[in-house]
């Protein structure tokens, strides 16, 4: 008897009991997308040459021209406060979005769209979101998970020819109904059903589904002209136990008999359109099923495959935009606002916050850009998309909160002059949608990574499911070798695969070492807990967090090499150190909570914190803050997507900062005059550049001023 078969025969019974059961919907989610560099990290073997070969995130000349012209023109039409008060985009903005085909960015030119890359899609959404989140959401939804992407991948030729040109030029506005009142995070269990039947339609009998449904939180529903719908398809003529056909996706024109759009939702009182959708015995011909009859029951797989790409773009772009705007506001307000005779940005408490915001942004945006480059190279990084969704939206929330602390009273008075109040209100929306972060952290990142990224677990699960003794034995033999290798690398030395940038060689070695520790720890946790680990969500979340930190740290190495800006080297080093320190803290908590005293006692043999696992020192933070204050172009490098709005507090701050560079050495005198309340005209007249000085005084006064209202 072959050795592999003998091992498999002995292990088959215990493994059948230990491994978690996997249903069809979970299998579709796990198998969606592809595995890239995040898989190397999970295996404990990052290859820096492979990372470099991904290349930079780049826009074509056509895409860059669109960003420079159309997007700039759009943002100049957006007034954040006015849109928020009106609870809608102005009619000229809606018209502009249609005419310039913002709703058709992902649709190929052959169908009338712009045919943009993932990188361009992400850039457009981020740039709009720095000025107005409602407009960004309105643009991103038709280009993200929804009818256009589903049609492109799975639609029939007839469906593509009919719908895609209309979606591209805005004649049709889509929404997609997935979430139900009783199936939110557990979207695969949607109760909405469609029963296969025949109906007389236009004088002939037509096969289709009679669908009843109740959906909520559907963005663009109040203005949609076509509804994408996910429902459970049922064939009552099949034998009992075989009637459920599976989740199915269809397109329903608005209006259709039985279909109604409910009253509007107002997520955190935002201006973007959102609302419920209801259907009572809506007839959906098979021709309306995306992909036709052949795709009945394939909806969940379709949605998971689309989500693998979509999750990497839109919400991470929103999170990055919030970070960029918050950093610019914190930095700019810190230069203009004075207390105790000094710009508040010079106080260590404020300077440290600004430096941490910059460090955070450098790392998160590195990961966002790297993943966009991977998407454009043909990958579908579902696990990386989940990491980005959590990390970028949480980073956006942290950045806005920190900047609000710096703004103080200025930040909490609503009105046109407010710099971040509306963004602050929006942050929970990005945290919640497309899989709430608490769910994604607890179940998806490590749960998906353990199966997709591990070199042997998926083979073991398949072998157990097929009762393949030899296959299980072969997978287990490889698994043991993998365990021994990572234990050796954790305890002794992890090799440096490939050639990282010379300036970050030490940091790359630290990432490789920690990746080996992580790989060994993940196997240890799975071996100790088996299928129980899936239910021990606090442990699973920590394992996912460490993988996320490693991914962001590695993306920093890639970004520094792609950009080659030596001025940002201290920031890159601090960004990597921050991610490694967070990962180290998480590993400490993980080991402290593993249910094995033996493992907790032995852990110091393979897990020892090194120099780069300590938090960034105060001295380094203040040095970075000084560099940012002394070289305004660095803020420009960190906030490349920041756009200029039509007006309001952000525009006032931009104007004031631009004028501060014009007045040069006169700035201290101007600030002193502001504090004393001297007449601006008289102060400016006595300075070398009277016109710029007067303009600065007026702009700075607008930045410091807050709004008031009657009643």
XYZ file of C-alpha atoms in Angstrom:
711
model
C 0.000 0.000 0.000
C 1.393 3.419 -0.963
C 2.566 5.601 1.924
C 0.239 8.469 0.925
C -2.743 6.116 0.846
C -1.887 4.704 4.266
C -1.640 8.196 5.776
C -4.883 9.238 4.111
C -6.744 6.164 5.313
C -5.713 6.790 8.924
C -6.491 10.521 8.728
C -9.739 10.441 6.750
C -12.039 9.806 9.704
C -10.568 12.403 12.093
C -10.324 14.995 9.324
C -13.924 14.403 8.265
C -14.979 15.271 11.803
C -12.522 18.164 12.303
C -12.848 20.078 9.030
C -15.823 22.456 8.791
C -18.635 21.520 6.439
C -18.835 23.707 3.363
C -22.107 24.359 1.555
C -22.488 25.308 -2.095
C -22.884 29.045 -1.418
C -19.848 29.103 0.870
C -17.841 27.141 -1.686
C -18.767 29.648 -4.402
C -17.637 32.523 -2.173
C -14.378 30.807 -1.265
C -13.534 29.846 -4.824
C -14.334 33.261 -6.318
C -11.451 35.330 -7.591
C -7.751 34.562 -7.680
C -4.830 34.564 -5.253
C -1.868 36.912 -5.637
C 0.854 38.229 -3.352
C -1.434 37.842 -0.345
C -1.117 34.090 -0.927
C 2.684 34.346 -0.678
C 2.298 36.119 2.660
C -0.126 33.499 3.952
C 2.361 30.778 3.033
C 5.124 32.665 4.808
C 7.140 33.107 1.623
C 6.855 36.649 0.145
C 8.787 37.038 -3.112
C 9.885 40.636 -3.660
C 10.694 40.065 -7.324
C 7.104 38.930 -7.900
C 5.884 42.048 -6.127
C 8.030 44.292 -8.323
C 6.905 42.580 -11.520
C 3.352 43.748 -10.928
C 4.412 47.186 -12.198
C 3.001 50.567 -11.284
C -0.639 51.628 -11.314
C -0.892 53.676 -14.501
C -3.537 55.544 -16.463
C -3.583 55.707 -20.231
C -3.351 59.105 -21.948
C -7.098 58.990 -22.614
C -7.877 58.145 -18.991
C -5.557 60.842 -17.650
C -7.120 63.394 -19.984
C -10.586 62.445 -18.688
C -9.415 62.881 -15.090
C -7.799 66.225 -15.902
C -10.736 67.617 -17.894
C -14.076 65.950 -17.210
C -13.459 65.091 -13.565
C -12.015 68.532 -12.848
C -15.015 70.159 -14.494
C -17.377 67.939 -12.524
C -15.788 68.678 -9.143
C -15.887 72.411 -9.897
C -19.692 72.018 -10.095
C -19.994 70.348 -6.687
C -20.834 72.300 -3.555
C -20.831 69.835 -0.671
C -23.087 71.814 1.671
C -25.584 72.850 -1.026
C -25.914 69.239 -2.233
C -26.343 68.025 1.334
C -29.053 70.610 2.034
C -30.898 69.829 -1.211
C -30.512 66.072 -0.598
C -29.817 65.593 -4.278
C -27.307 66.457 -6.962
C -28.223 69.550 -9.021
C -29.890 68.793 -12.397
C -26.847 70.132 -14.348
C -24.644 67.621 -12.511
C -26.953 64.717 -13.354
C -26.937 65.850 -16.983
C -23.146 66.196 -17.029
C -22.714 62.700 -15.607
C -24.880 61.287 -18.369
C -23.369 63.298 -21.225
C -19.766 62.533 -20.262
C -20.558 58.842 -19.654
C -19.497 58.673 -16.035
C -22.008 55.843 -15.633
C -20.279 53.822 -18.353
C -16.664 53.813 -17.212
C -16.394 50.013 -17.119
C -18.461 49.448 -20.291
C -16.288 48.834 -23.404
C -16.170 51.421 -26.146
C -17.826 48.939 -28.520
C -20.989 49.355 -26.438
C -20.688 53.132 -26.072
C -18.841 53.222 -22.747
C -15.452 54.629 -21.802
C -13.722 51.261 -21.462
C -11.578 52.429 -18.535
C -9.140 50.353 -16.540
C -9.676 49.498 -12.901
C -7.004 52.065 -12.028
C -8.891 54.826 -13.842
C -12.204 53.776 -12.301
C -10.657 53.957 -8.820
C -9.015 57.321 -9.537
C -12.218 58.928 -10.790
C -14.238 57.766 -7.769
C -11.537 58.871 -5.311
C -11.162 62.292 -6.891
C -14.897 62.996 -6.851
C -15.192 61.735 -3.276
C -12.617 64.220 -1.987
C -15.160 66.915 -2.835
C -18.569 65.253 -2.440
C -19.272 61.685 -1.345
C -22.850 61.698 -2.656
C -21.666 62.363 -6.204
C -18.963 59.712 -5.868
C -21.492 57.110 -4.699
C -23.808 58.035 -7.574
C -20.966 57.415 -10.038
C -19.537 54.322 -8.417
C -22.708 52.231 -8.126
C -23.394 51.775 -11.869
C -19.709 50.939 -12.328
C -19.421 48.531 -9.424
C -21.273 45.351 -8.480
C -24.446 45.593 -10.531
C -26.133 45.124 -13.905
C -23.329 46.421 -16.156
C -20.623 44.163 -14.722
C -22.959 41.171 -14.580
C -24.010 41.736 -18.195
C -20.417 42.093 -19.363
C -19.419 38.805 -17.765
C -22.494 36.658 -18.126
C -25.095 38.377 -20.314
C -26.303 37.041 -23.633
C -25.268 38.928 -26.749
C -28.814 40.211 -27.143
C -28.849 41.479 -23.549
C -25.501 43.201 -23.993
C -26.556 44.931 -27.229
C -29.797 46.139 -25.676
C -28.708 47.254 -22.211
C -25.048 48.253 -22.291
C -25.332 51.250 -24.672
C -28.271 52.565 -22.637
C -26.404 52.124 -19.368
C -23.295 53.761 -20.817
C -24.964 57.012 -21.843
C -27.289 57.241 -18.856
C -30.545 56.606 -20.682
C -30.929 53.809 -18.158
C -29.908 54.148 -14.501
C -29.411 50.832 -12.707
C -29.679 49.628 -9.159
C -29.196 46.143 -7.773
C -31.438 44.518 -5.159
C -29.722 41.909 -2.989
C -30.212 42.806 0.679
C -33.509 41.835 2.322
C -34.841 42.843 5.747
C -34.111 39.360 7.096
C -30.992 38.592 5.026
C -28.361 41.276 5.441
C -24.877 39.930 6.077
C -26.225 36.438 5.370
C -27.137 37.489 1.840
C -27.048 33.915 0.521
C -30.192 33.142 2.545
C -32.393 35.723 0.816
C -36.051 34.738 1.235
C -37.223 36.368 -2.010
C -38.543 33.650 -4.322
C -39.371 33.246 -7.959
C -41.567 30.325 -9.022
C -41.108 28.964 -12.553
C -44.333 29.216 -14.549
C -45.830 30.196 -17.893
C -47.746 33.339 -18.715
C -49.415 34.787 -21.770
C -47.283 37.744 -22.937
C -47.870 39.677 -26.152
C -50.085 36.927 -27.486
C -47.794 33.968 -26.747
C -46.987 31.709 -23.843
C -43.707 32.665 -22.192
C -41.749 30.773 -19.531
C -40.430 32.767 -16.617
C -40.527 33.307 -12.877
C -43.286 34.848 -10.806
C -41.211 36.720 -8.229
C -42.169 38.324 -4.938
C -39.493 40.217 -3.076
C -38.714 42.825 -0.447
C -35.359 44.613 -0.704
C -33.899 47.524 1.221
C -30.805 49.761 1.331
C -30.717 49.795 -2.484
C -28.588 52.664 -3.768
C -30.047 54.555 -6.770
C -33.399 52.751 -6.357
C -35.443 55.997 -6.250
C -34.100 57.064 -9.671
C -33.481 53.647 -11.255
C -34.972 52.740 -14.614
C -33.817 49.119 -14.427
C -33.594 46.924 -11.351
C -31.081 44.129 -11.049
C -32.557 41.508 -8.754
C -31.283 38.434 -6.917
C -33.897 35.851 -5.911
C -34.237 32.175 -5.076
C -35.501 30.328 -8.161
C -37.923 27.427 -7.652
C -39.296 24.866 -10.120
C -42.455 23.389 -8.553
C -42.669 20.653 -11.227
C -39.485 18.965 -10.016
C -39.535 16.166 -7.417
C -39.542 17.197 -3.766
C -36.029 18.051 -2.615
C -34.951 19.123 -6.117
C -37.196 22.136 -6.613
C -34.715 24.784 -5.409
C -32.693 25.926 -8.437
C -30.496 28.407 -6.585
C -30.006 32.140 -6.504
C -30.715 33.762 -9.853
C -30.043 37.288 -11.163
C -32.378 39.119 -13.519
C -33.038 42.590 -14.927
C -36.475 44.139 -14.490
C -37.418 47.343 -16.367
C -39.036 50.146 -14.392
C -42.010 50.308 -14.461
C -43.143 46.668 -14.492
C -46.452 45.287 -13.170
C -46.118 44.398 -9.506
C -42.839 46.292 -9.033
C -42.793 49.304 -6.725
C -40.046 51.586 -5.458
C -40.603 52.458 -1.812
C -40.117 55.763 -0.073
C -36.560 57.004 0.129
C -34.020 55.869 2.724
C -31.643 58.562 4.004
C -28.387 56.862 5.092
C -26.964 59.284 7.673
C -29.083 61.917 5.892
C -26.816 61.723 2.858
C -27.803 63.190 -0.492
C -27.253 60.075 -2.619
C -30.352 58.178 -3.699
C -31.230 55.062 -1.717
C -34.445 53.239 -0.970
C -36.407 49.987 -0.756
C -37.798 47.922 -3.627
C -40.863 45.695 -3.409
C -42.325 43.178 -5.797
C -45.597 41.299 -5.705
C -45.869 38.470 -8.262
C -43.668 40.273 -10.783
C -43.342 38.189 -13.946
C -39.700 37.793 -15.034
C -39.380 36.071 -18.434
C -36.368 33.794 -18.819
C -35.027 36.310 -21.333
C -34.664 38.765 -18.427
C -32.442 36.384 -16.465
C -28.859 37.599 -16.856
C -27.283 35.063 -19.182
C -30.651 33.549 -20.057
C -31.954 30.146 -19.009
C -28.441 28.685 -18.857
C -27.575 30.944 -15.904
C -30.629 30.132 -13.765
C -29.329 29.163 -10.331
C -25.853 30.582 -10.958
C -26.498 33.994 -9.393
C -24.507 33.538 -6.205
C -21.396 32.445 -8.095
C -21.843 35.397 -10.451
C -22.177 37.863 -7.580
C -19.178 36.481 -5.703
C -16.983 36.624 -8.799
C -17.997 40.224 -9.478
C -17.529 41.180 -5.844
C -13.959 39.860 -5.997
C -13.081 42.789 -8.241
C -15.639 45.406 -7.210
C -14.766 45.298 -3.517
C -11.190 46.286 -4.405
C -12.170 49.545 -6.103
C -15.117 51.680 -5.059
C -15.222 51.554 -1.265
C -11.422 51.619 -0.927
C -11.492 54.706 -3.186
C -13.990 56.349 -0.827
C -11.844 55.487 2.172
C -8.736 56.876 0.502
C -10.565 60.061 -0.460
C -11.643 60.592 3.144
C -8.056 60.100 4.287
C -6.679 62.497 1.694
C -9.207 65.216 2.467
C -8.785 64.794 6.230
C -4.983 64.944 6.023
C -5.087 68.061 3.835
C -7.553 69.739 6.191
C -5.582 68.841 9.324
C -2.313 70.011 7.766
C -3.789 73.199 6.251
C -5.847 74.250 9.251
C -2.807 73.627 11.438
C -0.837 76.157 9.389
C -3.483 78.894 9.440
C -5.170 78.585 12.829
C -3.095 80.028 15.688
C -3.416 79.723 19.456
C -1.024 80.943 22.132
C 0.868 82.828 19.425
C 1.738 79.724 17.345
C 0.156 77.863 14.429
C -1.565 74.895 16.072
C 0.225 72.541 13.682
C 3.441 73.208 15.589
C 2.061 71.847 18.855
C 3.299 68.299 19.372
C -0.154 66.868 20.055
C -1.406 68.122 16.683
C 1.838 67.452 14.813
C 1.858 63.849 16.032
C -1.708 63.305 14.831
C -0.938 64.743 11.394
C 2.164 62.554 11.089
C 0.207 59.434 12.019
C -2.459 60.328 9.454
C 0.231 60.662 6.788
C 1.828 57.335 7.771
C -1.556 55.618 7.660
C -2.421 57.105 4.269
C 0.916 56.132 2.708
C 0.332 52.478 3.628
C -3.370 52.175 2.809
C -3.084 53.988 -0.505
C -0.083 51.831 -1.402
C -2.257 48.737 -0.954
C -5.113 50.289 -2.932
C -2.840 51.174 -5.837
C -1.063 47.828 -5.830
C -4.378 45.977 -5.931
C -5.648 48.142 -8.800
C -2.476 47.275 -10.727
C -3.106 43.582 -9.986
C -6.683 43.889 -11.268
C -5.490 45.476 -14.486
C -2.988 42.627 -14.862
C -5.891 40.179 -14.977
C -6.080 39.076 -11.340
C -9.335 38.978 -9.358
C -8.004 39.339 -5.824
C -11.044 38.529 -3.717
C -9.118 38.210 -0.455
C -7.142 41.390 -1.116
C -10.447 43.108 -1.899
C -11.821 42.131 1.517
C -8.631 43.402 3.169
C -8.866 46.705 1.305
C -12.521 47.177 2.095
C -11.894 46.881 5.825
C -8.543 48.648 6.023
C -9.351 51.635 3.780
C -12.787 52.377 5.212
C -11.507 52.068 8.791
C -8.535 54.288 7.932
C -10.932 56.834 6.457
C -12.933 56.817 9.677
C -9.787 57.267 11.810
C -8.497 60.093 9.650
C -11.740 62.071 9.698
C -12.073 61.587 13.461
C -8.498 62.769 14.078
C -8.949 65.790 11.832
C -12.183 66.680 13.617
C -10.250 66.675 16.890
C -7.779 69.145 15.393
C -10.549 71.395 14.054
C -12.193 71.641 17.471
C -15.164 74.006 17.483
C -14.703 74.762 13.791
C -15.449 71.122 13.005
C -18.750 70.808 14.815
C -20.595 73.883 13.510
C -22.627 72.888 10.483
C -22.740 75.185 7.482
C -20.995 75.991 4.177
C -17.737 76.757 6.006
C -17.568 73.376 7.727
C -14.590 71.374 6.491
C -15.380 67.779 7.455
C -18.795 67.598 9.125
C -20.523 65.901 6.189
C -17.637 63.469 5.679
C -17.740 62.649 9.399
C -21.400 61.747 9.027
C -20.660 59.589 5.990
C -17.958 57.387 7.507
C -20.327 54.746 8.978
C -21.856 54.178 5.535
C -18.614 52.914 3.988
C -17.963 50.826 7.110
C -21.354 49.126 6.761
C -22.028 48.374 3.098
C -20.770 45.466 0.935
C -20.222 43.353 4.018
C -20.014 45.128 7.364
C -16.436 45.397 8.589
C -17.167 43.485 11.763
C -18.322 40.533 9.628
C -15.515 40.813 7.075
C -12.861 40.893 9.816
C -14.383 38.060 11.840
C -15.311 35.617 9.108
C -14.113 36.464 5.639
C -10.464 37.563 5.579
C -8.940 34.664 7.480
C -11.758 32.257 6.610
C -11.171 32.809 2.912
C -7.406 33.053 3.288
C -7.129 29.780 5.188
C -8.777 27.907 2.328
C -7.656 29.817 -0.770
C -4.158 30.946 0.195
C -2.916 27.963 2.174
C -0.967 25.617 -0.134
C -2.623 22.455 1.199
C -5.900 23.065 3.090
C -8.140 23.261 0.017
C -6.627 20.036 -1.343
C -7.268 18.386 2.021
C -10.886 19.527 2.049
C -11.442 18.300 -1.496
C -9.856 14.953 -0.696
C -12.026 14.509 2.401
C -15.172 15.439 0.450
C -14.274 12.877 -2.224
C -13.043 10.235 0.296
C -9.767 10.284 -1.650
C -7.319 8.585 0.720
C -4.292 8.969 -1.518
C -5.046 12.625 -2.274
C -5.478 13.354 1.439
C -2.228 11.597 2.267
C -0.345 13.540 -0.375
C -1.781 16.845 0.863
C -0.953 15.989 4.485
C 2.642 15.101 3.600
C 3.048 18.478 1.916
C 1.346 20.174 4.850
C 3.795 18.669 7.354
C 6.753 19.867 5.264
C 5.156 23.315 5.096
C 4.745 23.359 8.881
C 8.352 22.348 9.550
C 9.704 24.913 7.121
C 7.755 27.780 8.654
C 8.621 26.725 12.203
C 12.322 26.776 11.255
C 11.984 30.168 9.539
C 10.064 31.569 12.529
C 12.517 30.392 15.147
C 15.821 30.756 13.280
C 15.784 32.803 10.087
C 13.427 33.465 7.195
C 15.163 33.775 3.819
C 14.784 36.932 1.762
C 13.291 35.881 -1.573
C 13.966 38.247 -4.446
C 15.508 41.697 -4.272
C 13.595 44.424 -2.445
C 14.666 48.079 -2.774
C 18.061 48.591 -1.141
C 16.674 51.354 1.086
C 13.976 49.022 2.496
C 15.933 45.759 2.658
C 15.830 45.640 6.454
C 12.072 46.268 6.445
C 11.501 43.605 3.764
C 13.436 41.081 5.857
C 11.255 41.924 8.875
C 8.097 41.410 6.794
C 9.397 38.025 5.602
C 10.221 36.970 9.156
C 6.819 37.988 10.465
C 5.107 36.285 7.518
C 6.799 33.010 8.492
C 5.622 33.448 12.095
C 2.130 34.184 10.816
C 2.050 31.123 8.545
C 3.160 28.862 11.399
C 0.673 30.489 13.797
C -2.229 30.102 11.362
C -1.472 26.379 10.991
C -1.109 26.044 14.739
C -4.494 27.657 15.351
C -6.178 25.515 12.708
C -4.560 22.361 14.082
C -5.522 23.132 17.663
C -9.073 24.246 16.985
C -10.085 22.648 13.686
C -13.595 23.604 12.621
C -14.137 25.428 15.937
C -11.873 28.242 14.732
C -14.647 29.307 12.370
C -16.852 30.008 15.389
C -14.137 31.604 17.529
C -14.488 34.865 15.677
C -12.223 36.976 17.899
C -9.302 34.653 17.130
C -10.193 34.462 13.447
C -10.407 38.254 13.244
C -6.940 38.610 14.764
C -5.481 36.174 12.239
C -7.099 38.218 9.477
C -5.753 41.456 10.938
C -2.153 40.211 10.915
C -2.484 39.163 7.274
C -3.920 42.608 6.491
C -0.988 44.345 8.200
C 1.496 42.216 6.230
C -0.304 43.035 2.966
C -0.219 46.790 3.633
C 3.435 46.685 4.716
C 4.404 44.791 1.542
C 2.465 47.269 -0.603
C 4.581 50.066 0.908
C 7.727 48.304 -0.360
C 6.146 48.120 -3.821
C 5.002 51.738 -3.763
C 8.374 53.130 -2.740
C 10.094 51.198 -5.513
C 7.525 52.236 -8.133
C 7.608 55.941 -7.200
C 11.310 56.221 -6.382
C 10.858 59.417 -4.338
C 13.645 59.440 -1.760
C 11.969 62.272 0.147
C 9.263 59.807 1.179
C 11.685 57.156 2.468
C 11.214 58.125 6.172
C 7.457 57.948 5.651
C 7.721 54.534 3.952
C 9.840 53.175 6.794
C 7.451 54.529 9.394
C 4.482 53.072 7.501
C 6.016 49.595 7.448
C 7.020 49.813 11.097
C 3.494 50.878 12.054
C 1.953 47.897 10.256
C 4.470 45.470 11.778
C 3.937 46.885 15.268
C 0.173 46.488 14.902
C 0.657 42.914 13.652
C 2.961 42.141 16.578
C 0.445 43.489 19.105
C -2.249 41.356 17.502
C -0.073 38.229 17.616
C 0.561 38.833 21.309
C -3.188 39.026 21.946
C -3.778 35.966 19.770
C -1.313 33.804 21.690
C -2.660 35.058 25.000
C -6.116 33.792 23.996
C -5.279 30.429 22.414
C -6.879 27.703 24.570
C -3.608 25.865 25.255
C -1.225 26.601 28.081
C 1.449 24.533 26.388
C 1.317 26.644 23.220
C 1.290 29.871 25.227
C 4.354 28.673 27.118
C 6.265 27.608 24.009
C 5.382 30.655 21.897
C 8.544 32.628 22.855
C 10.605 29.937 21.088
C 9.384 31.071 17.666
C 7.823 34.506 18.306
C 10.077 37.298 19.523
C 9.414 40.966 18.899
C 12.192 42.775 17.095
C 13.190 46.371 16.720
C 10.778 47.028 13.863
C 7.890 45.591 15.878
C 7.917 48.553 18.246
C 5.650 51.578 17.612
C 7.125 54.536 15.760
C 8.942 56.783 18.230
C 7.687 60.274 19.095
C 10.917 61.721 17.724
C 10.232 60.141 14.339
C 6.636 61.384 14.320
C 7.688 64.957 15.034
C 10.456 64.768 12.427
C 7.912 63.650 9.821
C 5.527 66.437 10.858
C 8.321 68.997 10.469
C 9.136 67.655 6.998
C 5.478 67.946 5.959
C 5.275 71.517 7.250
C 8.519 72.493 5.528
C 7.737 70.993 2.117
C 4.096 71.471 1.013
C 4.732 69.347 -2.091
C 4.857 66.267 0.158
C 1.201 66.766 1.040
C 0.532 66.939 -2.693
C 2.278 63.587 -3.170
C 0.206 62.038 -0.408
C -3.082 63.596 -1.571
C -2.882 63.397 -5.385
C -6.633 62.880 -5.785
C -7.663 66.001 -3.885
C -9.887 68.050 -6.201
C -11.079 71.645 -6.032
C -14.779 72.096 -5.227
C -17.116 74.840 -6.359
C -17.007 76.546 -2.977
C -17.285 76.057 0.750
C -14.818 75.504 3.549
C -12.452 73.204 1.624
C -12.192 75.714 -1.222
C -11.516 78.510 1.295
C -8.710 76.470 2.854
C -7.164 75.737 -0.544
C -7.250 79.422 -1.454
C -5.708 80.462 1.861
C -2.851 77.967 1.585
C -2.079 79.054 -1.974
C -2.011 82.698 -0.904
C 0.176 81.903 2.121
C 2.932 80.885 -0.279
C 2.578 84.180 -2.140
C 2.941 86.387 0.943
C 6.036 84.496 2.094
C 7.864 86.167 5.000
C 4.899 88.459 5.752
C 2.892 85.556 7.149
C 3.759 86.098 10.863
C 2.707 89.757 10.622
C -0.553 88.810 8.939
C -1.356 86.249 11.618
C -0.579 88.776 14.331
C -2.953 91.222 12.648
C -5.641 88.542 12.520
C -5.292 87.913 16.250
C -5.537 91.628 17.070
C -8.443 92.198 14.705
C -6.652 95.008 12.818
C -8.330 96.395 9.671
C -7.170 94.118 6.802
C -6.754 96.955 4.277
C -4.467 98.957 6.549
C -2.348 95.911 7.463
C -1.946 94.807 3.859
C -1.012 98.293 2.624
C 2.191 98.288 4.661
C 3.485 94.942 3.362
C 5.619 94.096 0.289
C 2.754 92.371 -1.582
C -0.388 94.313 -0.584
C -2.780 92.575 -2.980
C -1.788 89.037 -1.964
C -1.627 90.040 1.716
C -5.170 91.417 1.670
C -6.440 88.358 -0.188
C -4.747 86.103 2.369
C -6.232 87.963 5.342
C -9.711 87.614 3.895
C -9.199 83.942 2.977
C -7.770 83.090 6.409
C -10.677 84.840 8.088
C -13.079 82.675 6.061
C -11.187 79.531 7.140
C -11.422 80.452 10.821
C -15.017 81.719 10.634
C -17.989 79.438 11.381
C -21.549 79.761 10.079
C -24.635 80.966 11.877
C -28.308 80.754 10.997
C -31.517 82.507 11.922
C -33.725 80.638 14.375
